[in-house]
mmCIF file with all atom_site columns, C-alpha atoms in Angstrom:
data_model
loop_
_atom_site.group_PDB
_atom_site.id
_atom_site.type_symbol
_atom_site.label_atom_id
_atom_site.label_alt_id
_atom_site.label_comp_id
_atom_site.label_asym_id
_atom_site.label_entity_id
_atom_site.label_seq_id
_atom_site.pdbx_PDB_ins_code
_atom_site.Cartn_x
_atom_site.Cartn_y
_atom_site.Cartn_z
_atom_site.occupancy
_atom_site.B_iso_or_equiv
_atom_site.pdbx_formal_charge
_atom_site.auth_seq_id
_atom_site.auth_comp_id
_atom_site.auth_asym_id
_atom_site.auth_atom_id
_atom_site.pdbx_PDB_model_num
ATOM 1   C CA . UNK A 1 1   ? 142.478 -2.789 375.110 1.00 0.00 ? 1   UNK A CA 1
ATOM 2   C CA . UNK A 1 2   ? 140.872 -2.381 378.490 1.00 0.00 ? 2   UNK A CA 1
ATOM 3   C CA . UNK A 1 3   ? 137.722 -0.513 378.875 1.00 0.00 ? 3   UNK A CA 1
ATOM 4   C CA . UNK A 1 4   ? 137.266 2.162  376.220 1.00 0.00 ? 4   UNK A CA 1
ATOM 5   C CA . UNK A 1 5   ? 139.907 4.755  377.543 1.00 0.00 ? 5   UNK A CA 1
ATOM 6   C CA . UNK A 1 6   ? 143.729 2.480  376.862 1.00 0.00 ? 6   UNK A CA 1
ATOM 7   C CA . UNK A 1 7   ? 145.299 0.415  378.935 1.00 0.00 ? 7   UNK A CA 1
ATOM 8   C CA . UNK A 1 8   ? 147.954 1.085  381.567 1.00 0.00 ? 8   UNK A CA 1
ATOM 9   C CA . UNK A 1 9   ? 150.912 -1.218 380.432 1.00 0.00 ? 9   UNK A CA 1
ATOM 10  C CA . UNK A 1 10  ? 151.854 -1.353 377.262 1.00 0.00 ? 10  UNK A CA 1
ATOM 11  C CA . UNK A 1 11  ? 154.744 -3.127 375.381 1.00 0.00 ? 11  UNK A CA 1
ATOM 12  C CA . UNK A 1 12  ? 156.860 -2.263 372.295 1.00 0.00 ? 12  UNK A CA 1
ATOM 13  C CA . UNK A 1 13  ? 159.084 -5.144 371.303 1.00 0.00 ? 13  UNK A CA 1
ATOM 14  C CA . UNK A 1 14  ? 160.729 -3.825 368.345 1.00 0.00 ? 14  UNK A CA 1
ATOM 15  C CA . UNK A 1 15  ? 162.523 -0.751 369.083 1.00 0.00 ? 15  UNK A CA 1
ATOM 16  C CA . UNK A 1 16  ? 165.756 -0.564 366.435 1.00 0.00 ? 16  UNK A CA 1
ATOM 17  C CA . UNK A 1 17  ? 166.871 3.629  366.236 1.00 0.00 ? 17  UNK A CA 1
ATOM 18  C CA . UNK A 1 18  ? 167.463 4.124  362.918 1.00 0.00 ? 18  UNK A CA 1
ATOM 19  C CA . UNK A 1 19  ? 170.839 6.136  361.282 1.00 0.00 ? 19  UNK A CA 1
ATOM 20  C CA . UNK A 1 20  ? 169.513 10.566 360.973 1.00 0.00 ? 20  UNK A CA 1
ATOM 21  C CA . UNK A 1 21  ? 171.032 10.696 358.013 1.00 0.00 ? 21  UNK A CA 1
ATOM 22  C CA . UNK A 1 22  ? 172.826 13.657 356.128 1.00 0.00 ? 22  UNK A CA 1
ATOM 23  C CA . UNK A 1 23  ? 169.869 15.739 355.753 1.00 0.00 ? 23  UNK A CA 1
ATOM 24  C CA . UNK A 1 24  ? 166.023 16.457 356.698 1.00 0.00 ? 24  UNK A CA 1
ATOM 25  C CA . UNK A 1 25  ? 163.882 14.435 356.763 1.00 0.00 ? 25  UNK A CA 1
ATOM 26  C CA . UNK A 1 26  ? 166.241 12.976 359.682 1.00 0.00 ? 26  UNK A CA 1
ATOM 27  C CA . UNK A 1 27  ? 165.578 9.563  360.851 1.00 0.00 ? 27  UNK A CA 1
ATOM 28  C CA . UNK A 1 28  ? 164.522 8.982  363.922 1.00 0.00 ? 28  UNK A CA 1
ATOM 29  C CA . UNK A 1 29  ? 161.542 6.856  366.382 1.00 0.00 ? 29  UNK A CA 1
ATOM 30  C CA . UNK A 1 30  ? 158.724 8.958  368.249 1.00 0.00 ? 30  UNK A CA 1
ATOM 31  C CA . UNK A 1 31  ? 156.587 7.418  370.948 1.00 0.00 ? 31  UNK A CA 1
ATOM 32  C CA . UNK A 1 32  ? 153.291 9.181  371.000 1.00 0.00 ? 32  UNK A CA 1
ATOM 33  C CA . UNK A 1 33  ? 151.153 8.892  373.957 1.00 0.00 ? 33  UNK A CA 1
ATOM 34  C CA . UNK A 1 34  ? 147.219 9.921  374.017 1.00 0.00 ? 34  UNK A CA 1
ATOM 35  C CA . UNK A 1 35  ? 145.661 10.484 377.568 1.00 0.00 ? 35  UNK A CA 1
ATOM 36  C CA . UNK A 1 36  ? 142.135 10.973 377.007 1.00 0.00 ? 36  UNK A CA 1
ATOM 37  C CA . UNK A 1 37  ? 141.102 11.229 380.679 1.00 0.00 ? 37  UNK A CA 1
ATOM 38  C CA . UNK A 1 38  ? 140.419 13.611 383.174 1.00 0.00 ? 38  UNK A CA 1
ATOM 39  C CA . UNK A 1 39  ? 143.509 13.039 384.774 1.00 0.00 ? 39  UNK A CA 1
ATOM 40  C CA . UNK A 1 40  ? 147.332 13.317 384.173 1.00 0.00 ? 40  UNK A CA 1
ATOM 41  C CA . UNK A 1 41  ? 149.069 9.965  383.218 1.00 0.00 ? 41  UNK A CA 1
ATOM 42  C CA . UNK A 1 42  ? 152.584 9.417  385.494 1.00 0.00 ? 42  UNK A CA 1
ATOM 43  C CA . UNK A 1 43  ? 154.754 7.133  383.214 1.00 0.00 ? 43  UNK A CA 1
ATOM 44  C CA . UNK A 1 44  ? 157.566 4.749  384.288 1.00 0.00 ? 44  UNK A CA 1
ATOM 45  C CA . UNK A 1 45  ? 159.535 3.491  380.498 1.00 0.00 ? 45  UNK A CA 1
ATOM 46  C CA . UNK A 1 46  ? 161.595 0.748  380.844 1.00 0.00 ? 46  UNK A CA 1
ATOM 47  C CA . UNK A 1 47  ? 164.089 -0.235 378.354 1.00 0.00 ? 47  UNK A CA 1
ATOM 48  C CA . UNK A 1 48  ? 165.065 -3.594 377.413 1.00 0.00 ? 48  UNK A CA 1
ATOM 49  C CA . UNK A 1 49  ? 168.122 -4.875 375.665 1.00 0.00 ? 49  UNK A CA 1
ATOM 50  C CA . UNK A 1 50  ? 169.185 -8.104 374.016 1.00 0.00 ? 50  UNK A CA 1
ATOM 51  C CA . UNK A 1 51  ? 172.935 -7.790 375.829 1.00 0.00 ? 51  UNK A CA 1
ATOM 52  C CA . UNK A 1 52  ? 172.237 -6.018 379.269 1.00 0.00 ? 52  UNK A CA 1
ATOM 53  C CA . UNK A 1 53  ? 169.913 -5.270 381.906 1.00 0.00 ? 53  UNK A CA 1
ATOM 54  C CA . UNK A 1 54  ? 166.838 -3.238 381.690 1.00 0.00 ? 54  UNK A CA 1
ATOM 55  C CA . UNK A 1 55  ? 167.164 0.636  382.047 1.00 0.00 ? 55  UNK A CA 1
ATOM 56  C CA . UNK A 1 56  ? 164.529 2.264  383.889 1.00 0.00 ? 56  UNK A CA 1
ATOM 57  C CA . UNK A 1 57  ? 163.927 6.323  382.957 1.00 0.00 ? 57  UNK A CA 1
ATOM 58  C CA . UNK A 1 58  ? 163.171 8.884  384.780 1.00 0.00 ? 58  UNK A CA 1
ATOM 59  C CA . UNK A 1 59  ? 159.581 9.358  385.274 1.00 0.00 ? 59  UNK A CA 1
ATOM 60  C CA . UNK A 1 60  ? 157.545 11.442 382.817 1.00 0.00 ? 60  UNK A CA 1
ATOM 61  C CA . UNK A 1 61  ? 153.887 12.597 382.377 1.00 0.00 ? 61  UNK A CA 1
ATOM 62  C CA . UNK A 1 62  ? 151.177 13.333 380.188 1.00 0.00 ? 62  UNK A CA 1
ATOM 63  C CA . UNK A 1 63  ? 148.581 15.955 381.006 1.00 0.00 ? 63  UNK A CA 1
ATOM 64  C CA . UNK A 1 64  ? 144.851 14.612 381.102 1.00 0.00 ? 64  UNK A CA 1
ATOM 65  C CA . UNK A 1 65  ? 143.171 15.089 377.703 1.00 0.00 ? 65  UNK A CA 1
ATOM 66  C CA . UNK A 1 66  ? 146.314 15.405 375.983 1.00 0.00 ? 66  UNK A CA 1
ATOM 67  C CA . UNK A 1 67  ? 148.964 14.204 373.760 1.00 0.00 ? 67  UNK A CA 1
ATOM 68  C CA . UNK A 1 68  ? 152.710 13.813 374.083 1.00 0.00 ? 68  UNK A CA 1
ATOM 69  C CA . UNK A 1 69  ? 155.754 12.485 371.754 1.00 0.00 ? 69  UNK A CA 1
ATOM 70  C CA . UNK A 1 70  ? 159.244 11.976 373.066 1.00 0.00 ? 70  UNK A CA 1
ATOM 71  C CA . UNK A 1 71  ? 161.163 11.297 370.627 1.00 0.00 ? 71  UNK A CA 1
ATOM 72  C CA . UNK A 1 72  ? 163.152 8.524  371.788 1.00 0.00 ? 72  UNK A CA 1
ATOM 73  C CA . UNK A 1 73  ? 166.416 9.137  369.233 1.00 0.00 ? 73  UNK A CA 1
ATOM 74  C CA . UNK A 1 74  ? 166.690 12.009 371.195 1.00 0.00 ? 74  UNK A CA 1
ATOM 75  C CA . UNK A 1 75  ? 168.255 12.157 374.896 1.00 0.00 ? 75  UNK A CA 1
ATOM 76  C CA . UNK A 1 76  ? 164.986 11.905 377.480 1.00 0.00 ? 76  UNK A CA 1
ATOM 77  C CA . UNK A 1 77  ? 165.771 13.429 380.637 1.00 0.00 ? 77  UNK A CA 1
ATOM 78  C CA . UNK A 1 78  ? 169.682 13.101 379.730 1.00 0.00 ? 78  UNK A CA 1
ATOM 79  C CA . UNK A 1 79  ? 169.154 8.896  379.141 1.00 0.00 ? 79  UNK A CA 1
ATOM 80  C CA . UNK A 1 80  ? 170.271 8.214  375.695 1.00 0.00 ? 80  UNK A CA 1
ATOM 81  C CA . UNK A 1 81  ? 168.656 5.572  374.489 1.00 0.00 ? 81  UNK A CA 1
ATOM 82  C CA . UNK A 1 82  ? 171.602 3.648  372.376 1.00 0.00 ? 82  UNK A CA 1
ATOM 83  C CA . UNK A 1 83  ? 171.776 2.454  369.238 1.00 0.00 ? 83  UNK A CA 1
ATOM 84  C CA . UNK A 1 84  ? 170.245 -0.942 367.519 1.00 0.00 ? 84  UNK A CA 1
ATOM 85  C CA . UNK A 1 85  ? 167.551 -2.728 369.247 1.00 0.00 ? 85  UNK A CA 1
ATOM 86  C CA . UNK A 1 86  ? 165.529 -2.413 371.744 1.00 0.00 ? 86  UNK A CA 1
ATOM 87  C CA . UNK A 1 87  ? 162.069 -2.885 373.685 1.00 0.00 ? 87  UNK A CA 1
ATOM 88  C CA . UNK A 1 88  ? 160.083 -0.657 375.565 1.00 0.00 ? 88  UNK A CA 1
ATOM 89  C CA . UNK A 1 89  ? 157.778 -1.238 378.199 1.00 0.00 ? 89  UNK A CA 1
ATOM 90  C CA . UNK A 1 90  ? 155.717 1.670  379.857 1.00 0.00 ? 90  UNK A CA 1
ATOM 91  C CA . UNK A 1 91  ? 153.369 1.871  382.961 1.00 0.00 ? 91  UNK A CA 1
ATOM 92  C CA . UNK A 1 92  ? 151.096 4.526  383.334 1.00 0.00 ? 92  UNK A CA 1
ATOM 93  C CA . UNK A 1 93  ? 149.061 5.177  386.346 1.00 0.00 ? 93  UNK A CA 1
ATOM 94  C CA . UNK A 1 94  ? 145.818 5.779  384.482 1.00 0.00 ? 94  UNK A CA 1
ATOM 95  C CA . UNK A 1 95  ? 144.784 4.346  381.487 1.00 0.00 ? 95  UNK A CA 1
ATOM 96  C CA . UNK A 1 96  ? 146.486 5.819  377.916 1.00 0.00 ? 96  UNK A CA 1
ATOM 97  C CA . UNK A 1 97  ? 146.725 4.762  374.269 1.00 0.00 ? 97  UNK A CA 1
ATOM 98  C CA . UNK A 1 98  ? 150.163 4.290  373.153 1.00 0.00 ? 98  UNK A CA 1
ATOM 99  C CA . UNK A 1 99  ? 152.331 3.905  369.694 1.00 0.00 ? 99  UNK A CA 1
ATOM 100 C CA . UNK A 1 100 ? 155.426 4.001  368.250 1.00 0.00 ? 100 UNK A CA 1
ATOM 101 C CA . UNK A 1 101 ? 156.795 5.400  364.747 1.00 0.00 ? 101 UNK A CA 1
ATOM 102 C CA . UNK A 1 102 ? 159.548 5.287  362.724 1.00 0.00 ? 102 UNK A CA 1
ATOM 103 C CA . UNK A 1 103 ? 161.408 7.266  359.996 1.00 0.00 ? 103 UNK A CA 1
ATOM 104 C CA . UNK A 1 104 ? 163.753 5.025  357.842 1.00 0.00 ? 104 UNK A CA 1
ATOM 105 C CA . UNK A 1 105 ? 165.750 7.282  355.959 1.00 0.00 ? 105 UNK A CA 1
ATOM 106 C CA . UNK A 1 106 ? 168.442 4.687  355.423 1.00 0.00 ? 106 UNK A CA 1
ATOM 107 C CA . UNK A 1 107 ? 167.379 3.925  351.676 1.00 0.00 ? 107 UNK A CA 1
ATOM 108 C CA . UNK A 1 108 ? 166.071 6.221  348.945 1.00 0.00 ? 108 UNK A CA 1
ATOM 109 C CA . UNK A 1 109 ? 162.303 4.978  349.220 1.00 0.00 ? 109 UNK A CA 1
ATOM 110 C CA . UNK A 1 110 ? 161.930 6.887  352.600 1.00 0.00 ? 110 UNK A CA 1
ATOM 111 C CA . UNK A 1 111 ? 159.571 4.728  355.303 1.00 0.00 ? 111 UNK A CA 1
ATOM 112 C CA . UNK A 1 112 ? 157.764 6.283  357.474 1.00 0.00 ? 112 UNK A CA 1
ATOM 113 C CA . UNK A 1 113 ? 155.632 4.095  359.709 1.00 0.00 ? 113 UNK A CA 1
ATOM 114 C CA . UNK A 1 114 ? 153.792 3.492  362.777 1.00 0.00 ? 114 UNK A CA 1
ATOM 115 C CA . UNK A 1 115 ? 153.010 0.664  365.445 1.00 0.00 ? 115 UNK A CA 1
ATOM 116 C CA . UNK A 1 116 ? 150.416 0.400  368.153 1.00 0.00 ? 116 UNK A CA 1
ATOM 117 C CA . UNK A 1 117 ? 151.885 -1.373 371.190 1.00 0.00 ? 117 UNK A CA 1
ATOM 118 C CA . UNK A 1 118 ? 150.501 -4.269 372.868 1.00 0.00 ? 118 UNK A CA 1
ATOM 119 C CA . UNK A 1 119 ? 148.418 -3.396 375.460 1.00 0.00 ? 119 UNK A CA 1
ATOM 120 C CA . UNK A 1 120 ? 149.135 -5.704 378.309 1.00 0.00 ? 120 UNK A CA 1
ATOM 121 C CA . UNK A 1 121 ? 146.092 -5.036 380.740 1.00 0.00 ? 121 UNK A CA 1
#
């Protein structure tokens, strides 16, 4: 990471939504973003596919000295992200920390994980 506050670009490579499942605990992938400075992080997330062009999303923020999860099996702003894999890459206008986790409820042994990105600055 740059500097001892995050880095503004970030990358996830391995973005693969996993199946909810019949009942809770649901599966599902979060992105959790930490802004730890004094001011409010604007966010372009790009989505990459192996089979089509990039998506870009709508712009979304994160208030300074906070935290925020989307969870990205979820509709953001109305964008569904689709099934199977994916990549992420986000650009924030101040520095953040970034990660991404992941709740496999596709075999009995539940998995429940998380990633740090790759911070590209």
């Amino acid at each position: 990471m740059s500097g001892s506050q995050g880095s503004r670009t970030w990358f996830f490579p391995d973005g693969d939504i996993p199946a909810p499942g019949d009942s809770p605990p649901y599966g599902h992938e979060s992105l959790i973003m930490l802004n730890p400075g004094d001011d409010d992080a604007e966010l372009v997330i790009t989505v990459y596919f192996e089979d089509r062009e990039p998506d870009v999303l709508p712009v979304q923020a994160v208030g300074a000295r906070r935290v925020r999860c989307l969870t990205i099996s979820d509709p953001i702003d109305g964008y569904q992200i689709p099934l199977g894999q994916y990549a992420l890459k986000l650009e924030s206008s101040v520095p953040i920390v970034c990660q991404i986790g992941r709740m496999d409820v596709q075999q009995p042994n539940l998995a429940y994980y998380t990633v740090m990105g790759h911070p590209a600055d």
